[in-house]
Coordinates of C-alpha atoms in Angstrom, one line a residue:
M1 CA 86.5 -74.2 194.5
V2 CA 84.0 -75.7 197.1
A3 CA 85.1 -73.3 199.5
S4 CA 83.5 -70.7 197.1
L5 CA 80.6 -73.0 196.9
V6 CA 79.8 -73.4 200.5
L7 CA 80.4 -69.6 201.1
T8 CA 77.9 -68.9 198.4
T9 CA 75.1 -71.2 200.0
R10 CA 75.8 -69.8 203.0
F11 CA 76.0 -66.3 202.8
H12 CA 73.1 -66.4 199.9
R13 CA 76.1 -63.6 198.2
P14 CA 77.4 -64.9 195.3
F15 CA 79.0 -61.6 193.8
A16 CA 80.3 -61.1 197.7
V17 CA 81.8 -64.2 197.8
W18 CA 83.2 -64.0 194.2
V19 CA 84.9 -60.8 194.8
G20 CA 86.3 -61.8 197.9
V21 CA 88.0 -65.3 196.1
S22 CA 89.0 -63.1 193.4
A23 CA 90.9 -60.5 195.9
A24 CA 92.4 -63.9 197.3
F25 CA 93.8 -65.4 194.3
V26 CA 95.3 -61.9 193.4
M27 CA 97.5 -62.1 195.9
H28 CA 97.6 -65.9 195.8
V29 CA 99.2 -65.7 192.2
V30 CA 101.2 -62.4 193.3
L31 CA 102.8 -64.6 195.5
A32 CA 103.5 -67.7 193.8
V33 CA 105.3 -65.8 191.0
S34 CA 106.7 -63.2 193.4
L35 CA 108.5 -66.5 195.3
G36 CA 108.7 -68.7 192.3
S37 CA 110.5 -72.1 193.5
L38 CA 111.4 -70.5 196.8
L39 CA 107.4 -71.3 197.7
R40 CA 108.0 -75.3 197.5
H41 CA 110.7 -74.7 200.5
L42 CA 107.9 -72.9 203.0
P43 CA 107.0 -75.2 206.5
V44 CA 103.9 -77.0 204.9
T45 CA 102.7 -78.7 208.5
P46 CA 101.6 -75.1 209.9
V47 CA 100.3 -74.1 206.8
R48 CA 98.1 -77.2 206.7
C49 CA 97.5 -76.9 210.6
A50 CA 95.9 -73.7 209.9
V51 CA 93.5 -74.7 206.5
A52 CA 92.4 -77.9 209.2
V53 CA 91.3 -75.4 212.1
L54 CA 89.8 -72.9 209.7
F55 CA 87.6 -75.8 207.9
L56 CA 87.0 -77.8 211.2
V57 CA 85.7 -74.1 213.0
G58 CA 83.8 -73.4 209.6
G59 CA 82.2 -76.5 209.9
I60 CA 80.8 -76.7 213.4
I61 CA 79.5 -72.7 213.0
M62 CA 77.5 -74.2 210.3
L63 CA 76.5 -77.1 211.9
R64 CA 75.8 -75.1 215.2
T65 CA 73.7 -72.5 213.1
K66 CA 70.0 -72.2 214.4
H67 CA 68.1 -73.1 211.0
E68 CA 64.8 -70.5 210.5
D69 CA 62.4 -71.5 208.2
Q70 CA 62.9 -68.9 205.8
E71 CA 63.9 -70.0 202.3
D72 CA 65.8 -66.7 201.9
G73 CA 68.8 -68.0 204.5
G74 CA 67.4 -65.9 207.5
P75 CA 68.8 -63.2 209.5
D76 CA 71.9 -64.5 209.6
A77 CA 72.2 -64.7 205.6
A78 CA 70.7 -61.4 205.0
G79 CA 71.9 -59.3 207.7
V80 CA 75.8 -59.5 206.5
S81 CA 76.9 -56.9 204.9
F82 CA 78.8 -56.9 201.6
R83 CA 82.3 -56.2 202.7
K84 CA 81.9 -58.8 205.2
V85 CA 80.9 -61.5 203.0
A86 CA 83.8 -60.6 200.8
L87 CA 86.5 -60.6 203.2
T88 CA 85.5 -63.9 204.7
A89 CA 85.2 -65.4 201.1
A90 CA 89.2 -63.9 201.0
S91 CA 90.3 -65.1 204.3
V92 CA 88.7 -68.5 204.1
V93 CA 89.9 -69.1 200.5
G94 CA 93.2 -67.1 200.8
L95 CA 94.3 -69.6 203.6
A96 CA 92.6 -72.6 202.0
E97 CA 94.0 -72.0 199.0
F98 CA 98.1 -70.9 200.4
G99 CA 100.8 -73.4 199.1
D100 CA 98.5 -75.8 196.9
L101 CA 99.1 -77.5 193.6
T102 CA 98.1 -74.5 191.7
Q103 CA 100.0 -71.5 193.8
L104 CA 103.2 -74.2 193.0
A105 CA 102.0 -74.9 189.3
T106 CA 102.2 -71.0 189.2
A107 CA 105.5 -70.3 191.1
G108 CA 106.8 -73.4 188.7
I109 CA 105.4 -71.7 185.3
A110 CA 106.6 -68.6 186.5
T111 CA 110.4 -69.6 187.5
R112 CA 110.3 -71.6 183.8
Y113 CA 109.3 -68.9 181.7
S114 CA 110.9 -65.3 182.1
A115 CA 106.8 -64.2 181.6
P116 CA 106.2 -63.5 185.6
V117 CA 103.2 -61.1 184.5
A118 CA 101.6 -63.1 181.7
V119 CA 102.0 -66.6 183.9
A120 CA 100.4 -64.1 186.8
L121 CA 97.0 -62.8 184.6
G122 CA 96.7 -66.5 183.0
A123 CA 96.6 -68.5 186.5
W124 CA 94.5 -65.5 187.8
C125 CA 91.9 -65.6 184.7
A126 CA 91.8 -69.2 185.2
L127 CA 91.5 -69.3 188.9
V128 CA 88.5 -66.6 189.0
T129 CA 86.7 -68.2 186.4
V130 CA 86.4 -71.5 188.2
A131 CA 85.5 -70.1 191.3
A132 CA 82.9 -68.0 189.2
L133 CA 81.4 -71.4 188.1
A134 CA 81.8 -72.7 191.9
V135 CA 79.7 -69.4 193.1
T136 CA 76.9 -70.2 189.8
A137 CA 76.6 -73.7 191.4
G138 CA 75.9 -72.4 194.9
R139 CA 73.2 -69.8 193.8
W140 CA 71.5 -72.6 192.0
I141 CA 72.0 -75.1 195.1
V142 CA 70.5 -72.4 197.1
Q143 CA 67.3 -72.2 194.7
H144 CA 66.8 -75.7 194.7
V145 CA 67.7 -77.3 197.9
P146 CA 66.6 -76.5 201.5
L147 CA 68.6 -74.3 203.5
K148 CA 69.3 -76.5 206.2
I149 CA 70.0 -79.4 204.1
V150 CA 72.7 -76.7 202.0
Q151 CA 74.0 -75.6 205.7
R152 CA 74.5 -79.4 207.3
V153 CA 76.3 -80.9 204.2
A154 CA 78.4 -77.8 204.1
G155 CA 79.4 -78.2 207.6
I156 CA 80.1 -81.8 207.3
V157 CA 81.8 -80.9 204.2
F158 CA 84.0 -78.5 205.7
I159 CA 84.9 -80.8 208.8
A160 CA 85.8 -83.2 206.5
F161 CA 88.1 -80.8 204.9
G162 CA 89.4 -79.8 208.1
V163 CA 90.1 -83.5 209.4
A164 CA 91.7 -84.4 205.8
S165 CA 94.0 -81.3 206.3
A166 CA 94.6 -82.0 209.6
V167 CA 95.8 -85.8 208.7
S168 CA 97.9 -84.4 206.2
A169 CA 99.9 -82.1 208.2
F170 CA 101.4 -85.0 210.3
A171 CA 101.5 -88.0 207.9

């Protein structure tokens, strides 16, 4: 959910971020329910390495972004299309959440009960609701904290998650 918040502060397009995140969670839940307990046997190291690279690159990009003294987020945020923001959010969250505890829990619940549609719908509703809260928080932060500070903190957070993912991949 942190990725949803950070993406909202970066792009200033909360609805586009939420749409992208919601789409990612559809695939997240469908995969979990479809594969059930088999998901637990996927190789963890390559997935964690991909997540680490994604977070590290995102953090570096955020830290290197030129900070315009504009409260609207500057030309970067304003010029990005709804589609690009949604696809970016879907990609980031789709990879970051792949094989995480919510996906494993959904897979476990789906294998335990013979109601895969109900499990999928319940899991998806919970995930998109929490994502909506994260996007709302991100929107509030952008309105009350200078963009330069938000982007620096977001870049540092992304790099920290990247390092943590890399460490967990090889631990």
